[in-house]
PDB file of C-alpha atoms in Angstrom:
ATOM      1  CA  MET A   1      95.245 128.901 110.349  1.00  0.00           C
ATOM      2  CA  THR A   2      97.528 129.685 107.428  1.00  0.00           C
ATOM      3  CA  ILE A   3      98.899 126.807 105.369  1.00  0.00           C
ATOM      4  CA  THR A   4     102.227 127.917 103.984  1.00  0.00           C
ATOM      5  CA  ALA A   5     103.145 124.753 102.069  1.00  0.00           C
ATOM      6  CA  LYS A   6     101.110 124.945  98.886  1.00  0.00           C
ATOM      7  CA  ARG A   7     102.851 122.471  96.610  1.00  0.00           C
ATOM      8  CA  ARG A   8     101.067 119.261  95.783  1.00  0.00           C
ATOM      9  CA  HIS A   9     102.379 116.241  97.641  1.00  0.00           C
ATOM     10  CA  THR A  10     102.311 112.732  96.264  1.00  0.00           C
ATOM     11  CA  TYR A  11     102.484 109.229  97.702  1.00  0.00           C
ATOM     12  CA  ALA A  12     106.251 109.333  97.251  1.00  0.00           C
ATOM     13  CA  ASP A  13     106.419 112.220  99.747  1.00  0.00           C
ATOM     14  CA  LEU A  14     104.761 110.298 102.580  1.00  0.00           C
ATOM     15  CA  PRO A  15     107.911 108.627 104.007  1.00  0.00           C
ATOM     16  CA  ARG A  16     109.578 112.041 104.226  1.00  0.00           C
ATOM     17  CA  LEU A  17     106.506 113.562 105.882  1.00  0.00           C
ATOM     18  CA  MET A  18     106.309 110.700 108.365  1.00  0.00           C
ATOM     19  CA  GLY A  19     110.021 111.115 109.018  1.00  0.00           C
ATOM     20  CA  LEU A  20     109.395 114.641 110.300  1.00  0.00           C
ATOM     21  CA  MET A  21     107.541 113.160 113.270  1.00  0.00           C
ATOM     22  CA  THR A  22     109.762 111.930 116.086  1.00  0.00           C
ATOM     23  CA  GLY A  23     109.346 110.824 119.687  1.00  0.00           C
ATOM     24  CA  ASP A  24     109.131 107.763 121.898  1.00  0.00           C
ATOM     25  CA  GLU A  25     105.501 106.861 121.207  1.00  0.00           C
ATOM     26  CA  LYS A  26     105.318 106.921 117.443  1.00  0.00           C
ATOM     27  CA  HIS A  27     103.718 103.476 117.089  1.00  0.00           C
ATOM     28  CA  GLY A  28     105.538 103.264 113.763  1.00  0.00           C
ATOM     29  CA  PRO A  29     104.428  99.741 112.704  1.00  0.00           C
ATOM     30  CA  ALA A  30     100.792 100.499 113.532  1.00  0.00           C
ATOM     31  CA  ALA A  31     100.960 103.678 111.475  1.00  0.00           C
ATOM     32  CA  THR A  32     102.829 102.226 108.508  1.00  0.00           C
ATOM     33  CA  SER A  33     100.326  99.377 108.183  1.00  0.00           C
ATOM     34  CA  THR A  34      97.614 101.894 107.329  1.00  0.00           C
ATOM     35  CA  LEU A  35      99.590 104.073 104.928  1.00  0.00           C
ATOM     36  CA  ASP A  36      98.480 102.656 101.568  1.00  0.00           C
ATOM     37  CA  ALA A  37      94.815 102.328 102.469  1.00  0.00           C
ATOM     38  CA  LEU A  38      94.757 105.888 103.809  1.00  0.00           C
ATOM     39  CA  TRP A  39      96.439 107.266 100.712  1.00  0.00           C
ATOM     40  CA  VAL A  40      94.079 105.572  98.255  1.00  0.00           C
ATOM     41  CA  LEU A  41      91.060 106.708 100.254  1.00  0.00           C
ATOM     42  CA  TYR A  42      92.113 110.352 100.455  1.00  0.00           C
ATOM     43  CA  ASP A  43      93.598 110.490  96.968  1.00  0.00           C
ATOM     44  CA  ARG A  44      90.869 108.726  94.990  1.00  0.00           C
ATOM     45  CA  VAL A  45      87.801 107.826  97.015  1.00  0.00           C
ATOM     46  CA  LEU A  46      86.767 110.175  99.818  1.00  0.00           C
ATOM     47  CA  ARG A  47      84.599 113.103  98.843  1.00  0.00           C
ATOM     48  CA  VAL A  48      86.059 115.553 101.321  1.00  0.00           C
ATOM     49  CA  THR A  49      88.557 118.382 100.947  1.00  0.00           C
ATOM     50  CA  PRO A  50      89.990 121.046 103.277  1.00  0.00           C
ATOM     51  CA  GLU A  51      87.370 123.417 101.883  1.00  0.00           C
ATOM     52  CA  ARG A  52      84.465 121.034 102.657  1.00  0.00           C
ATOM     53  CA  LEU A  53      85.083 120.235 106.312  1.00  0.00           C
ATOM     54  CA  THR A  54      81.649 121.522 107.350  1.00  0.00           C
ATOM     55  CA  ASP A  55      79.743 120.517 104.214  1.00  0.00           C
ATOM     56  CA  PRO A  56      76.818 118.252 105.231  1.00  0.00           C
ATOM     57  CA  GLU A  57      77.277 116.321 101.970  1.00  0.00           C
ATOM     58  CA  ARG A  58      80.913 115.440 102.655  1.00  0.00           C
ATOM     59  CA  ASP A  59      82.086 111.879 103.249  1.00  0.00           C
ATOM     60  CA  ARG A  60      83.052 111.123 106.849  1.00  0.00           C
ATOM     61  CA  PHE A  61      86.269 109.259 107.683  1.00  0.00           C
ATOM     62  CA  LEU A  62      86.748 107.876 111.194  1.00  0.00           C
ATOM     63  CA  LEU A  63      90.169 106.672 112.279  1.00  0.00           C
ATOM     64  CA  SER A  64      89.249 104.123 114.921  1.00  0.00           C
ATOM     65  CA  LYS A  65      92.790 102.686 114.833  1.00  0.00           C
ATOM     66  CA  GLY A  66      93.984 105.768 116.660  1.00  0.00           C
ATOM     67  CA  HIS A  67      97.119 104.278 118.209  1.00  0.00           C
ATOM     68  CA  GLY A  68      99.192 104.971 115.126  1.00  0.00           C
ATOM     69  CA  PRO A  69      98.237 108.390 113.720  1.00  0.00           C
ATOM     70  CA  MET A  70     101.543 109.228 112.030  1.00  0.00           C
ATOM     71  CA  ALA A  71     100.403 108.009 108.604  1.00  0.00           C
ATOM     72  CA  TYR A  72      97.064 109.766 109.084  1.00  0.00           C
ATOM     73  CA  TYR A  73      98.757 113.077 109.884  1.00  0.00           C
ATOM     74  CA  ALA A  74     101.137 112.659 106.951  1.00  0.00           C
ATOM     75  CA  VAL A  75      98.261 112.059 104.528  1.00  0.00           C
ATOM     76  CA  LEU A  76      96.249 114.972 105.932  1.00  0.00           C
ATOM     77  CA  ALA A  77      99.282 117.222 105.505  1.00  0.00           C
ATOM     78  CA  ALA A  78      99.907 115.954 101.978  1.00  0.00           C
ATOM     79  CA  LYS A  79      96.304 116.769 101.058  1.00  0.00           C
ATOM     80  CA  GLY A  80      96.345 120.242 102.608  1.00  0.00           C
ATOM     81  CA  PHE A  81      94.158 119.646 105.646  1.00  0.00           C
ATOM     82  CA  LEU A  82      96.931 120.736 107.996  1.00  0.00           C
ATOM     83  CA  PRO A  83     100.313 122.472 107.554  1.00  0.00           C
ATOM     84  CA  VAL A  84     103.396 120.360 106.995  1.00  0.00           C
ATOM     85  CA  GLU A  85     105.062 122.657 109.529  1.00  0.00           C
ATOM     86  CA  TRP A  86     102.985 121.049 112.271  1.00  0.00           C
ATOM     87  CA  LEU A  87     104.496 117.600 111.755  1.00  0.00           C
ATOM     88  CA  PRO A  88     107.859 118.052 113.576  1.00  0.00           C
ATOM     89  CA  GLY A  89     105.979 119.009 116.736  1.00  0.00           C
ATOM     90  CA  PHE A  90     104.113 115.694 116.821  1.00  0.00           C
ATOM     91  CA  GLY A  91     103.384 114.588 120.383  1.00  0.00           C
ATOM     92  CA  SER A  92     104.792 117.675 122.085  1.00  0.00           C
ATOM     93  CA  HIS A  93     102.825 119.443 124.810  1.00  0.00           C
ATOM     94  CA  ASP A  94     101.950 122.439 122.623  1.00  0.00           C
ATOM     95  CA  SER A  95     101.221 120.568 119.376  1.00  0.00           C
ATOM     96  CA  PRO A  96      97.692 119.889 118.047  1.00  0.00           C
ATOM     97  CA  LEU A  97      99.040 116.565 116.739  1.00  0.00           C
ATOM     98  CA  GLY A  98      98.804 114.289 119.743  1.00  0.00           C
ATOM     99  CA  HIS A  99      99.592 110.599 120.015  1.00  0.00           C
ATOM    100  CA  HIS A 100      95.864 110.079 119.487  1.00  0.00           C
ATOM    101  CA  PRO A 101      93.966 112.384 117.092  1.00  0.00           C
ATOM    102  CA  ASP A 102      91.699 115.030 118.628  1.00  0.00           C
ATOM    103  CA  ARG A 103      88.821 116.183 116.429  1.00  0.00           C
ATOM    104  CA  VAL A 104      88.855 119.611 118.092  1.00  0.00           C
ATOM    105  CA  LEU A 105      92.523 120.185 117.238  1.00  0.00           C
ATOM    106  CA  VAL A 106      93.139 118.278 113.984  1.00  0.00           C
ATOM    107  CA  PRO A 107      91.478 119.674 110.843  1.00  0.00           C
ATOM    108  CA  GLY A 108      89.638 116.878 109.065  1.00  0.00           C
ATOM    109  CA  ALA A 109      89.421 114.528 112.057  1.00  0.00           C
ATOM    110  CA  GLU A 110      85.786 113.588 112.637  1.00  0.00           C
ATOM    111  CA  ILE A 111      86.294 111.890 116.024  1.00  0.00           C
ATOM    112  CA  GLY A 112      88.813 111.766 118.837  1.00  0.00           C
ATOM    113  CA  SER A 113      90.255 108.264 118.736  1.00  0.00           C
ATOM    114  CA  GLY A 114      92.675 105.963 120.463  1.00  0.00           C
ATOM    115  CA  SER A 115      90.304 104.012 122.709  1.00  0.00           C
ATOM    116  CA  LEU A 116      90.028 100.903 120.582  1.00  0.00           C
ATOM    117  CA  GLY A 117      86.557  99.639 119.766  1.00  0.00           C
ATOM    118  CA  HIS A 118      84.828 103.030 119.618  1.00  0.00           C
ATOM    119  CA  GLY A 119      85.098 103.945 115.956  1.00  0.00           C
ATOM    120  CA  LEU A 120      82.826 101.376 114.346  1.00  0.00           C
ATOM    121  CA  PRO A 121      79.923 101.904 116.778  1.00  0.00           C
ATOM    122  CA  ILE A 122      80.267 105.653 116.218  1.00  0.00           C
ATOM    123  CA  GLY A 123      80.256 104.997 112.454  1.00  0.00           C
ATOM    124  CA  VAL A 124      77.025 103.029 112.788  1.00  0.00           C
ATOM    125  CA  GLY A 125      75.446 105.907 114.686  1.00  0.00           C
ATOM    126  CA  MET A 126      76.731 108.413 112.151  1.00  0.00           C
ATOM    127  CA  ALA A 127      75.282 106.408 109.242  1.00  0.00           C
ATOM    128  CA  LEU A 128      71.952 106.188 111.048  1.00  0.00           C
ATOM    129  CA  GLY A 129      72.025 109.925 111.709  1.00  0.00           C
ATOM    130  CA  LEU A 130      72.691 110.746 108.060  1.00  0.00           C
ATOM    131  CA  ARG A 131      69.823 108.460 107.054  1.00  0.00           C
ATOM    132  CA  ALA A 132      67.490 110.156 109.541  1.00  0.00           C
ATOM    133  CA  ARG A 133      68.423 113.562 108.123  1.00  0.00           C
ATOM    134  CA  GLY A 134      67.657 112.409 104.596  1.00  0.00           C
ATOM    135  CA  LEU A 135      71.292 112.755 103.480  1.00  0.00           C
ATOM    136  CA  GLY A 136      71.670 109.865 101.063  1.00  0.00           C
ATOM    137  CA  GLU A 137      74.962 110.770  99.399  1.00  0.00           C
ATOM    138  CA  PRO A 138      77.577 111.042 102.195  1.00  0.00           C
ATOM    139  CA  ARG A 139      79.442 107.857 102.961  1.00  0.00           C
ATOM    140  CA  VAL A 140      80.909 106.900 106.320  1.00  0.00           C
ATOM    141  CA  TRP A 141      84.311 105.186 106.301  1.00  0.00           C
ATOM    142  CA  VAL A 142      85.819 103.628 109.433  1.00  0.00           C
ATOM    143  CA  LEU A 143      89.387 102.308 109.581  1.00  0.00           C
ATOM    144  CA  VAL A 144      90.036  99.678 112.263  1.00  0.00           C
ATOM    145  CA  GLY A 145      92.819  97.242 113.077  1.00  0.00           C
ATOM    146  CA  ASP A 146      92.371  93.485 113.166  1.00  0.00           C
ATOM    147  CA  ALA A 147      93.235  93.287 116.886  1.00  0.00           C
ATOM    148  CA  GLU A 148      90.630  95.956 117.566  1.00  0.00           C
ATOM    149  CA  LEU A 149      87.945  93.517 116.458  1.00  0.00           C
ATOM    150  CA  ASP A 150      88.558  91.627 119.714  1.00  0.00           C
ATOM    151  CA  GLU A 151      86.546  94.403 121.374  1.00  0.00           C
ATOM    152  CA  GLY A 152      82.920  93.447 122.038  1.00  0.00           C
ATOM    153  CA  SER A 153      81.601  96.851 121.001  1.00  0.00           C
ATOM    154  CA  ASN A 154      82.700  96.088 117.450  1.00  0.00           C
ATOM    155  CA  HIS A 155      80.847  92.771 117.463  1.00  0.00           C
ATOM    156  CA  GLU A 156      77.624  94.571 118.352  1.00  0.00           C
ATOM    157  CA  ALA A 157      78.179  97.179 115.629  1.00  0.00           C
ATOM    158  CA  ILE A 158      78.883  94.509 112.997  1.00  0.00           C
ATOM    159  CA  ALA A 159      75.828  92.506 114.017  1.00  0.00           C
ATOM    160  CA  PHE A 160      73.556  95.557 113.867  1.00  0.00           C
ATOM    161  CA  ALA A 161      74.737  97.223 110.659  1.00  0.00           C
ATOM    162  CA  GLY A 162      74.028  94.318 108.308  1.00  0.00           C
ATOM    163  CA  PRO A 163      70.340  93.763 109.145  1.00  0.00           C
ATOM    164  CA  ALA A 164      69.889  97.557 109.320  1.00  0.00           C
ATOM    165  CA  GLY A 165      71.006  97.795 105.675  1.00  0.00           C
ATOM    166  CA  LEU A 166      73.482 100.616 106.297  1.00  0.00           C
ATOM    167  CA  GLU A 167      74.824 100.701 102.753  1.00  0.00           C
ATOM    168  CA  ARG A 168      76.510 104.079 103.296  1.00  0.00           C
ATOM    169  CA  LEU A 169      78.713 102.507 105.975  1.00  0.00           C
ATOM    170  CA  HIS A 170      82.158 101.220 104.947  1.00  0.00           C
ATOM    171  CA  THR A 171      84.811  99.615 107.125  1.00  0.00           C
ATOM    172  CA  VAL A 172      88.472  99.106 106.286  1.00  0.00           C
ATOM    173  CA  VAL A 173      90.153  96.475 108.451  1.00  0.00           C
ATOM    174  CA  ILE A 174      93.954  96.605 108.403  1.00  0.00           C
ATOM    175  CA  ASP A 175      94.945  92.982 109.001  1.00  0.00           C
ATOM    176  CA  ASN A 176      98.552  92.691 110.173  1.00  0.00           C
ATOM    177  CA  SER A 177      97.945  89.396 111.991  1.00  0.00           C
ATOM    178  CA  SER A 178      98.009  90.959 115.435  1.00  0.00           C
ATOM    179  CA  ALA A 179      94.587  89.844 116.702  1.00  0.00           C
ATOM    180  CA  SER A 180      94.663  87.574 119.743  1.00  0.00           C
ATOM    181  CA  HIS A 181      91.660  85.612 118.488  1.00  0.00           C
ATOM    182  CA  GLY A 182      92.225  85.843 114.732  1.00  0.00           C
ATOM    183  CA  ARG A 183      92.347  83.058 112.155  1.00  0.00           C
ATOM    184  CA  PRO A 184      92.977  83.150 108.379  1.00  0.00           C
ATOM    185  CA  GLY A 185      89.845  84.322 106.592  1.00  0.00           C
ATOM    186  CA  GLY A 186      88.013  84.802 109.843  1.00  0.00           C
ATOM    187  CA  ILE A 187      87.545  88.554 109.555  1.00  0.00           C
ATOM    188  CA  ALA A 188      85.730  88.497 106.226  1.00  0.00           C
ATOM    189  CA  ALA A 189      83.667  85.485 107.317  1.00  0.00           C
ATOM    190  CA  ARG A 190      82.568  87.297 110.459  1.00  0.00           C
ATOM    191  CA  PHE A 191      81.299  90.321 108.544  1.00  0.00           C
ATOM    192  CA  GLU A 192      79.718  88.230 105.810  1.00  0.00           C
ATOM    193  CA  ALA A 193      77.771  86.187 108.359  1.00  0.00           C
ATOM    194  CA  ALA A 194      76.314  89.461 109.652  1.00  0.00           C
ATOM    195  CA  GLY A 195      75.079  90.482 106.201  1.00  0.00           C
ATOM    196  CA  TRP A 196      77.934  92.687 105.035  1.00  0.00           C
ATOM    197  CA  SER A 197      79.464  92.844 101.570  1.00  0.00           C
ATOM    198  CA  THR A 198      83.100  91.764 101.897  1.00  0.00           C
ATOM    199  CA  ALA A 199      86.276  92.335  99.866  1.00  0.00           C
ATOM    200  CA  PRO A 200      89.583  90.818 101.029  1.00  0.00           C
ATOM    201  CA  VAL A 201      92.495  92.564  99.316  1.00  0.00           C
ATOM    202  CA  ASP A 202      96.260  93.077  99.296  1.00  0.00           C
ATOM    203  CA  GLY A 203      96.647  96.120 101.526  1.00  0.00           C
ATOM    204  CA  ARG A 204      99.710  97.367  99.619  1.00  0.00           C
ATOM    205  CA  ASP A 205      98.215  97.157  96.091  1.00  0.00           C
ATOM    206  CA  HIS A 206      96.712 100.546  95.275  1.00  0.00           C
ATOM    207  CA  GLU A 207      94.682  99.421  92.279  1.00  0.00           C
ATOM    208  CA  ALA A 208      93.294  96.452  94.196  1.00  0.00           C
ATOM    209  CA  LEU A 209      92.440  98.719  97.120  1.00  0.00           C
ATOM    210  CA  TYR A 210      90.660 101.180  94.842  1.00  0.00           C
ATOM    211  CA  ALA A 211      88.635  98.400  93.220  1.00  0.00           C
ATOM    212  CA  ALA A 212      87.665  97.025  96.627  1.00  0.00           C
ATOM    213  CA  PHE A 213      86.764 100.469  97.973  1.00  0.00           C
ATOM    214  CA  THR A 214      84.508 101.235  95.020  1.00  0.00           C
ATOM    215  CA  ALA A 215      82.858  97.819  94.604  1.00  0.00           C
ATOM    216  CA  PRO A 216      79.036  98.079  94.494  1.00  0.00           C
ATOM    217  CA  HIS A 217      77.139  96.722  97.494  1.00  0.00           C
ATOM    218  CA  PRO A 218      73.467  97.767  97.231  1.00  0.00           C
ATOM    219  CA  GLY A 219      71.522  97.457 100.440  1.00  0.00           C
ATOM    220  CA  ARG A 220      74.458  96.257 102.541  1.00  0.00           C
ATOM    221  CA  PRO A 221      77.350  97.801 104.468  1.00  0.00           C
ATOM    222  CA  HIS A 222      80.748  97.025 102.987  1.00  0.00           C
ATOM    223  CA  VAL A 223      84.026  95.883 104.538  1.00  0.00           C
ATOM    224  CA  VAL A 224      87.453  95.814 102.914  1.00  0.00           C
ATOM    225  CA  VAL A 225      89.924  93.528 104.690  1.00  0.00           C
ATOM    226  CA  ALA A 226      93.375  94.847 103.752  1.00  0.00           C
ATOM    227  CA  GLN A 227      96.039  92.231 104.402  1.00  0.00           C
ATOM    228  CA  VAL A 228      99.510  93.634 105.121  1.00  0.00           C
ATOM    229  CA  GLU A 229     102.732  92.135 106.449  1.00  0.00           C
ATOM    230  CA  PRO A 230     102.596  90.818 110.051  1.00  0.00           C
ATOM    231  CA  LYS A 231     103.345  93.342 112.748  1.00  0.00           C
ATOM    232  CA  SER A 232     106.917  93.189 114.021  1.00  0.00           C
ATOM    233  CA  PRO A 233     107.344  91.965 117.611  1.00  0.00           C
TER     234      PRO A 233
END
């Protein structure tokens, strides 16, 4: 693969990059809700680069909220993981950028996602695997949507990770008030009851996101609940 666009992209470029992707199944609101959290993670927090995709010491990022990958693809392109020239082909039959990310086709994608409820259990297993291998530095980050927490598989993962002391495991919940069984403050309370460190935050405030992402949480997994505007009908 040859990446022809070498200039550095910034946050201000993301709307233009997302605008290159067209089609009937863009899931625009789902994608846009994740944009700021994704940018802060890839710009300031994650220890992974296009050159470190196979480095055992890299951080792992799992997009469990795989129904809206446009923002994810835009951020990966902005950071040089994939060519900007791929973006206009989004969703076409011969494009690696499908409506759900495929780890075999998308550079930087750690899992294939789109089936809601899979990412956090996989993240738990990944954190356990890193621990078993004696790799204490890599961190596992999982991004989920608030409605995705209705899935029972996530409940089991949340309940296990706290008592297991998986402090290298981090979850970012994008809360756009779309959960069928949600209530104000309920997400953070649910994680906290299971032994997690919790940080509710404005999901559009980059400095607040960075502070929440980097807050210390010795001996416990950590969840950042990023509140954004309600999803449009």
